Amino acid sequence: MITCNGNGSFDTLVIGVDKHMRALQYIPKEDQPALRTFLQERPDVLHYTSLYTFRSANGTKVHTYLLVGLDDKPVQYSTYEDFRVARRIMAAAIKENVRELALLLDTLEMDAPSLIDGLLYRNYEFIRYKTQTEPRLVKNINLITQSLQTKELNSMCYVYSSVYEGIYLARDLTNMPSNDLSPRKFAELVQELCKSDKIQVESLNKWSLEKKGMGGIVAVGKGSMNPPQLVTITYKGDPDNANMLGIVGKGILYDSGGLSLKSHAGLEFMKDDMAGAATALGVIRALMLLKYPVNVVAVLPLAENIPSGMSYRVDDVITMYTGKTVEIKNTDAEGRLVLADAVAYAQELGATRLVDFATLTGACVTAFGTVRSGMLGNDQEWLNRVFSAAERVHEKVWQFPADKEYEDQLKSEIADIKNVGGPAAGAITAGLFIKQFVKDDVPWIHFDIAGTAFNEKKDETGLFGATGVGIKTIMELLRSMATK
């Protein structure tokens, strides 16, 4: 829980320190001489981005301070740096087994939203499968201030806490092993979580998908003993408004590559290939708490891409939900197939704008690494609007080009299109494949989160595994829609 000027108890107090020693006036008088002497002897602790744990003992009392250096802070800097420092503060608190953390905001000189964002971003762990590990999360965070409005800060804390409820849910699901999260189990979980008078949930099983002619989802899921599902979650926060945002999330619960089998190295972490679906569900979870007056339909195509005698094959031609035919040239290019049926269905359900999230291509990782998500779309104004929302909440994205020449790479000799465009510009052609199933008058954006959805190695703060990327962007977008 995070609050402003709440419970006065704490294990550790976070303060900003510089050569002027102004922060000393905020701490107990008995600790001031020792801290002053320490800072005079260790000027390196005062340098911007420095973090240091200091303990002051007086009799039987030991006070712990986390010192945040402020000297030589750039005059012009991005609030993203405050977000990064806040993540490091939380990582240091977790390392020290802090349960009650207090921060003296008036000493820190940090952007309050970025600080709250960074603290909550890092206050996460996934220990469900560790049998002898105790939780190490910070239970309570108290922001102490005399200069800022308590009511406004508490409101901000509630908004960020609600958004992170969705992010933590998405991380938990993405971190779960595939043997514990089949398409059916995911669908059942959605039914359990999404109980609200503003929400309707529909689940389509394999037979319903076949009957509807959703050839992409059916083909990808054919090889697995766990049949595919399509789950739709409709949130009606403004029933009288015809506008509806469609969020489509790729939900491949495990991706072996199918008959185009991945290498051993390529198979590792493929449990995260449903991160897009987790993002979509995370948005709905946050909406249930914040109750924004907006309309959203989340469409989650869920399947396992597993080789067997029933699997779809290279050179197959399948018929998609729209009737368009697709020649299969690589069964490991399966995500775009399930997404194509799902975006078509989202439009049928009333989506007037679309965003899809998918761990889609290694080519995106090659282009942007693990720093930025890739995006492309069919409407520049919509792209600019979403890009701005992402920048405001510290989610890094970058736009791919979408020239017509790239679409030409998808032409097939025997079908309407093929599912791969060749070795060149793979992230672009993958996104443009999905575009073939989006109506011209529906603004659409594709996010490739292959490099940003999952930390395969610990980041600078020690966070490993799923990130829940994309949820903050969409919630910021919906917030701006709700206030207009």
XYZ file of C-alpha atoms in Angstrom:
484
model
C 0.000 0.000 0.000
C 1.255 3.489 -0.825
C -0.143 6.621 0.822
C 0.800 10.225 1.498
C 1.248 11.454 5.085
C -0.179 8.213 6.420
C 1.062 5.896 9.172
C 4.073 7.428 10.916
C 5.919 4.149 11.556
C 8.716 3.045 9.238
C 11.771 0.797 9.091
C 13.767 3.004 6.736
C 13.557 6.694 5.846
C 14.567 7.874 2.366
C 16.037 11.373 2.162
C 17.802 13.400 -0.495
C 21.246 14.748 0.461
C 23.482 17.437 -1.002
C 26.396 19.620 0.067
C 24.047 22.176 1.671
C 22.832 19.554 4.191
C 19.262 20.920 4.065
C 17.767 17.486 4.668
C 19.190 17.314 8.186
C 16.427 19.562 9.519
C 13.869 16.847 8.710
C 15.421 14.014 10.721
C 15.571 13.458 14.519
C 18.030 15.819 16.239
C 19.956 12.963 17.830
C 20.890 11.636 14.353
C 21.941 14.949 12.815
C 25.563 15.156 14.097
C 26.463 11.621 13.004
C 24.946 12.025 9.556
C 26.579 15.447 9.062
C 29.997 14.042 9.937
C 29.484 11.053 7.647
C 28.507 13.209 4.675
C 31.489 15.494 5.206
C 33.783 12.475 5.169
C 32.063 10.792 2.210
C 31.266 13.483 -0.405
C 30.821 10.739 -3.039
C 27.529 9.815 -1.348
C 26.186 13.251 -2.306
C 26.646 12.727 -6.046
C 23.523 12.477 -8.222
C 22.193 8.885 -8.587
C 24.221 7.701 -5.575
C 22.312 5.489 -3.111
C 23.707 4.640 0.308
C 22.259 2.969 3.406
C 23.219 4.780 6.628
C 22.462 3.620 10.168
C 22.563 5.849 13.224
C 22.676 4.253 16.695
C 21.611 6.155 19.796
C 21.366 3.990 22.886
C 19.054 1.122 22.071
C 17.601 2.862 18.982
C 18.949 2.306 15.487
C 17.560 4.508 12.717
C 18.119 3.451 9.098
C 18.297 6.027 6.308
C 18.539 5.502 2.579
C 20.496 8.471 1.244
C 19.801 9.652 -2.315
C 22.523 11.869 -3.763
C 21.408 15.138 -5.390
C 24.617 17.059 -6.120
C 25.374 17.815 -9.775
C 21.879 16.826 -10.873
C 21.451 18.075 -14.463
C 19.462 21.290 -14.805
C 17.582 19.731 -17.708
C 16.758 16.093 -17.291
C 13.970 13.705 -18.193
C 11.544 12.541 -15.519
C 12.441 9.063 -16.773
C 15.589 9.439 -14.649
C 13.414 9.960 -11.556
C 11.528 6.799 -12.528
C 14.837 4.906 -12.727
C 16.091 6.260 -9.399
C 12.788 5.327 -7.742
C 13.137 1.757 -8.999
C 16.638 1.623 -7.505
C 15.348 2.993 -4.193
C 12.785 0.205 -4.008
C 15.354 -2.434 -4.996
C 17.629 -1.226 -2.174
C 14.716 -1.347 0.287
C 13.860 -4.914 -0.728
C 17.504 -5.937 -0.363
C 17.461 -4.546 3.193
C 14.235 -6.471 3.987
C 12.367 -3.242 4.656
C 8.654 -3.683 5.363
C 7.679 -0.086 6.186
C 9.313 2.524 3.929
C 8.945 6.285 4.320
C 10.209 8.937 1.903
C 10.716 12.637 2.696
C 9.506 14.074 -0.606
C 10.524 17.632 0.228
C 14.176 16.554 0.316
C 14.206 14.408 -2.830
C 13.575 16.947 -5.621
C 11.845 14.287 -7.706
C 8.772 14.319 -9.932
C 6.062 12.814 -7.710
C 4.260 10.706 -10.385
C 7.579 9.292 -11.622
C 8.618 8.497 -8.056
C 5.381 6.636 -7.303
C 5.588 4.842 -10.641
C 9.157 3.672 -10.071
C 8.544 2.493 -6.514
C 5.549 0.373 -7.508
C 7.256 -0.907 -10.669
C 10.012 -2.574 -8.641
C 7.962 -3.676 -5.619
C 7.220 -7.067 -7.157
C 8.451 -10.626 -6.870
C 7.327 -13.980 -8.233
C 7.941 -16.731 -5.672
C 4.866 -18.923 -6.196
C 6.967 -21.974 -6.963
C 9.635 -21.470 -4.283
C 8.770 -23.694 -1.327
C 11.051 -22.140 1.312
C 11.199 -18.460 0.392
C 9.548 -15.729 2.437
C 8.105 -12.626 0.719
C 10.467 -9.657 0.690
C 8.169 -6.951 -0.631
C 7.726 -3.581 1.050
C 4.257 -3.740 2.605
C 3.663 -0.047 3.211
C 5.091 3.030 1.516
C 4.495 6.426 3.116
C 5.220 9.627 1.187
C 5.826 12.410 3.697
C 5.504 16.032 2.605
C 4.747 19.469 3.984
C 4.770 21.320 0.667
C 2.589 19.150 -1.600
C -1.156 18.588 -1.465
C -1.881 15.419 0.511
C -5.290 14.844 -1.109
C -3.902 15.087 -4.639
C -0.997 12.790 -3.838
C -3.259 10.188 -2.251
C -5.466 10.272 -5.340
C -2.374 9.776 -7.485
C -1.281 6.894 -5.270
C -4.654 5.197 -5.742
C -4.521 5.543 -9.526
C -1.011 4.123 -9.765
C -1.812 1.335 -7.302
C -4.825 0.348 -9.416
C -2.787 0.340 -12.614
C -0.140 -1.789 -10.939
C -2.793 -4.272 -9.802
C -3.251 -4.919 -13.513
C 0.496 -4.993 -14.150
C 1.193 -7.422 -11.302
C -1.589 -9.700 -12.593
C -0.093 -9.649 -16.087
C 3.363 -10.380 -14.676
C 2.088 -13.283 -12.590
C 0.373 -14.868 -15.584
C 3.351 -14.390 -17.886
C 5.748 -15.796 -15.300
C 3.642 -18.933 -14.790
C 4.916 -22.115 -16.454
C 2.884 -23.424 -19.363
C 2.003 -26.673 -17.592
C -0.005 -24.586 -15.130
C -1.634 -22.258 -17.657
C -3.329 -23.901 -20.622
C -5.750 -22.020 -22.912
C -8.702 -23.416 -20.984
C -7.222 -22.509 -17.582
C -6.551 -18.980 -18.828
C -10.145 -18.693 -20.030
C -11.457 -19.943 -16.686
C -9.253 -17.453 -14.863
C -10.727 -14.608 -16.894
C -14.219 -15.721 -15.879
C -13.182 -15.711 -12.205
C -11.469 -12.315 -12.298
C -13.867 -10.339 -14.454
C -17.023 -10.292 -12.380
C -18.633 -6.863 -12.614
C -21.896 -5.343 -13.760
C -19.896 -3.366 -16.328
C -18.282 -6.476 -17.838
C -19.384 -9.290 -20.118
C -17.155 -12.274 -20.860
C -17.517 -14.658 -23.794
C -15.460 -17.804 -24.308
C -15.366 -19.681 -27.593
C -13.976 -23.222 -27.556
C -12.417 -25.108 -30.446
C -15.735 -26.245 -31.870
C -17.210 -22.746 -31.738
C -14.099 -21.381 -33.422
C -14.371 -23.975 -36.195
C -18.043 -23.169 -36.652
C -17.302 -19.460 -36.940
C -14.532 -20.119 -39.450
C -11.642 -18.727 -37.422
C -9.093 -20.648 -39.419
C -6.042 -18.886 -38.016
C -6.659 -19.727 -34.368
C -7.879 -23.240 -35.171
C -4.843 -24.024 -37.345
C -2.305 -22.829 -34.775
C -3.972 -24.745 -31.944
C -4.505 -28.023 -33.833
C -1.288 -29.709 -32.755
C -1.788 -29.447 -29.015
C -3.842 -31.694 -26.744
C -4.982 -28.433 -25.090
C -7.462 -26.994 -27.616
C -7.550 -23.270 -28.431
C -9.922 -20.714 -26.953
C -10.986 -17.195 -27.845
C -11.967 -15.019 -24.884
C -13.581 -11.605 -25.223
C -14.041 -9.186 -22.315
C -16.327 -6.224 -22.926
C -16.124 -3.344 -20.451
C -18.948 -0.799 -20.800
C -18.136 2.259 -18.715
C -20.065 4.603 -21.035
C -22.887 2.581 -22.639
C -24.324 5.586 -24.494
C -21.060 6.211 -26.334
C -20.508 4.368 -29.621
C -16.720 4.653 -29.385
C -14.954 1.512 -28.216
C -11.268 0.705 -27.928
C -10.348 -2.801 -29.009
C -7.323 -4.368 -27.309
C -6.112 -7.600 -28.849
C -3.430 -9.626 -27.081
C -1.508 -12.549 -28.515
C -2.058 -15.514 -26.212
C 0.234 -18.332 -27.293
C 0.565 -20.188 -23.993
C 3.617 -21.993 -25.313
C 5.356 -21.596 -28.642
C 7.545 -24.447 -29.797
C 7.445 -23.162 -33.358
C 5.153 -26.007 -34.400
C 6.570 -28.172 -37.174
C 9.017 -25.317 -37.911
C 10.539 -26.272 -34.573
C 12.638 -23.755 -32.671
C 16.174 -24.526 -31.482
C 16.751 -25.441 -27.843
C 17.811 -21.867 -27.091
C 14.766 -20.564 -28.908
C 12.435 -22.721 -26.809
C 13.548 -21.180 -23.522
C 11.178 -18.568 -22.062
C 8.515 -19.322 -24.679
C 6.013 -19.433 -21.844
C 6.039 -15.621 -22.261
C 4.444 -15.782 -25.710
C 1.095 -14.964 -24.099
C 2.310 -11.649 -22.650
C 0.065 -9.738 -25.050
C -3.038 -11.485 -23.727
C -1.839 -10.835 -20.170
C -1.501 -7.146 -21.034
C -5.069 -7.003 -22.321
C -6.385 -8.693 -19.177
C -4.267 -6.414 -16.993
C -5.923 -3.380 -18.572
C -9.360 -4.765 -17.749
C -8.286 -5.467 -14.159
C -7.124 -1.857 -13.723
C -10.340 -0.557 -15.315
C -12.424 -2.541 -12.835
C -10.742 -0.593 -10.041
C -10.629 2.855 -11.635
C -14.049 2.639 -13.325
C -13.198 5.035 -16.151
C -16.229 6.044 -18.271
C -14.907 4.416 -21.435
C -15.764 1.355 -23.519
C -13.207 -1.367 -24.132
C -13.342 -4.790 -25.713
C -10.368 -7.073 -25.033
C -9.958 -10.045 -27.364
C -7.628 -12.832 -26.286
C -6.829 -15.600 -28.797
C -5.389 -18.449 -26.720
C -3.560 -21.465 -28.130
C -0.466 -23.646 -27.862
C 1.768 -23.987 -30.920
C 2.903 -27.607 -30.518
C 4.028 -30.154 -33.158
C 2.087 -33.391 -33.568
C 0.410 -35.444 -36.226
C -2.472 -32.966 -36.113
C -0.351 -29.832 -36.586
C -0.792 -27.438 -39.457
C 2.009 -27.670 -41.989
C 4.236 -25.519 -44.165
C 2.514 -25.030 -47.564
C -0.964 -25.428 -46.077
C -3.517 -22.841 -47.176
C -5.954 -21.771 -44.471
C -9.060 -19.603 -44.615
C -9.258 -16.826 -42.033
C -12.337 -15.400 -40.287
C -12.668 -12.675 -42.925
C -12.559 -15.238 -45.752
C -9.055 -14.210 -46.806
C -6.773 -17.147 -47.630
C -3.250 -17.495 -46.254
C -0.420 -19.713 -47.494
C 1.668 -21.003 -44.592
C 5.405 -20.685 -45.153
C 6.506 -20.969 -41.523
C 4.509 -22.484 -38.678
C 6.595 -20.428 -36.235
C 4.948 -17.291 -37.640
C 1.788 -18.246 -35.775
C 1.136 -15.154 -33.678
C 0.020 -13.064 -36.625
C -2.478 -15.764 -37.579
C -4.294 -15.753 -34.246
C -4.114 -11.958 -34.087
C -5.622 -11.602 -37.555
C -8.754 -13.520 -36.577
C -8.912 -11.669 -33.262
C -8.679 -8.135 -34.709
C -11.363 -9.021 -37.244
C -13.595 -10.256 -34.429
C -12.902 -7.155 -32.315
C -14.181 -4.966 -35.156
C -17.274 -7.121 -35.471
C -17.881 -6.564 -31.753
C -17.825 -2.807 -32.240
C -14.222 -1.676 -31.814
C -13.787 1.747 -33.427
C -10.060 1.919 -32.650
C -7.624 -0.952 -32.265
C -4.378 -1.710 -30.458
C -2.762 -5.130 -30.474
C 0.081 -6.398 -28.288
C 2.240 -9.349 -29.236
C 5.620 -10.901 -28.538
C 5.732 -11.271 -32.273
C 9.196 -11.239 -33.826
C 12.849 -11.750 -33.083
C 13.397 -9.127 -35.777
C 12.010 -6.479 -33.423
C 14.528 -7.549 -30.772
C 17.266 -7.297 -33.375
C 16.147 -3.755 -34.212
C 15.444 -2.336 -30.746
C 16.914 -4.822 -28.297
C 15.164 -4.930 -24.934
C 14.921 -1.149 -24.552
C 11.988 -0.191 -26.773
C 8.857 -1.839 -28.096
C 8.201 -1.481 -31.808
C 4.967 -0.082 -33.168
C 3.372 0.542 -36.524
C -0.108 1.421 -37.654
C -2.423 2.792 -40.320
C -3.222 6.234 -38.863
C -0.468 8.687 -37.948
C -2.633 10.813 -35.669
C -3.552 7.700 -33.660
C 0.101 6.627 -33.589
C 1.183 10.049 -32.304
C -1.484 10.032 -29.616
C -0.522 6.614 -28.298
C 3.200 7.393 -28.548
C 2.675 10.503 -26.392
C 0.773 8.456 -23.803
C 3.623 5.937 -23.674
C 6.226 8.671 -23.206
C 4.275 10.224 -20.323
C 4.284 6.957 -18.359
C 7.894 5.967 -19.097
C 7.209 3.121 -21.544
C 9.669 3.384 -24.412
C 8.392 2.695 -27.923
C 9.487 3.551 -31.451
C 7.669 3.568 -34.754
C 8.455 1.287 -37.678
C 7.752 2.450 -41.221
C 4.798 0.881 -43.010
C 5.459 1.545 -46.690
C 3.395 -0.253 -49.295
C 6.551 -1.902 -50.634
C 6.830 -3.924 -47.423
C 3.289 -5.252 -47.876
C 4.253 -6.507 -51.335
C 6.591 -9.004 -49.647
C 3.487 -10.833 -48.363
C 2.132 -11.675 -51.830
C 1.518 -15.356 -52.452
C 1.488 -17.257 -55.740
C -1.416 -19.492 -54.743
C -3.352 -17.663 -51.977
C -4.336 -14.107 -51.101
C -1.248 -13.642 -48.908
C 1.427 -15.718 -47.196
C 2.257 -15.578 -43.492
C 5.887 -14.461 -43.818
C 7.484 -11.803 -45.962
C 10.988 -13.222 -46.186
C 14.144 -12.536 -44.156
C 14.167 -8.751 -44.654
C 12.168 -6.323 -42.452
C 10.562 -9.181 -40.522
C 9.068 -7.068 -37.739
C 7.466 -4.737 -40.273
C 5.989 -7.393 -42.534
C 4.653 -9.277 -39.496
C 2.750 -6.195 -38.398
C 1.558 -5.456 -41.903
C 0.177 -8.986 -42.157
C -2.222 -8.079 -39.342
C -3.087 -4.837 -41.157
C -4.642 -6.916 -43.954
C -7.471 -7.754 -41.535
C -8.131 -4.212 -40.306
C -10.748 -2.064 -42.021
C -9.425 1.070 -43.710
C -11.542 3.383 -41.536
C -10.471 1.812 -38.216
C -7.338 3.396 -36.663
C -5.044 0.557 -35.605
C -1.669 0.173 -33.901
C 0.429 -2.958 -33.565
C 2.893 -3.225 -30.663
C 5.695 -5.767 -30.947
C 6.792 -6.373 -27.347
C 9.086 -9.326 -28.039
C 12.056 -7.567 -26.451
C 10.311 -5.709 -23.632
C 7.723 -8.134 -22.227
C 10.165 -10.364 -20.347
C 13.567 -9.794 -18.732
C 15.505 -12.940 -19.576
C 18.279 -11.532 -17.382
C 17.910 -9.354 -14.297
C 17.670 -5.656 -15.078
C 19.675 -2.943 -13.301
C 17.434 -3.294 -10.231
C 17.432 -7.099 -10.140
C 13.972 -7.579 -11.649
C 13.746 -10.852 -13.591
C 10.878 -12.120 -15.721
C 7.693 -10.482 -16.937
C 7.367 -6.689 -17.023
C 3.672 -6.117 -17.814
C 4.666 -3.668 -20.542
C 1.887 -1.795 -22.345
C -0.642 -1.568 -19.530
C 0.519 1.847 -18.327
C 0.322 3.207 -21.864
C -3.223 2.031 -22.443
C -4.409 3.182 -19.020
C -2.933 6.625 -19.634
C -4.656 6.693 -23.005
C -7.976 5.701 -21.437
C -7.523 8.286 -18.691
C -7.154 11.013 -21.304
C -10.197 9.677 -23.166
C -12.234 9.672 -19.949
C -11.450 13.324 -19.196
C -12.542 14.634 -22.601
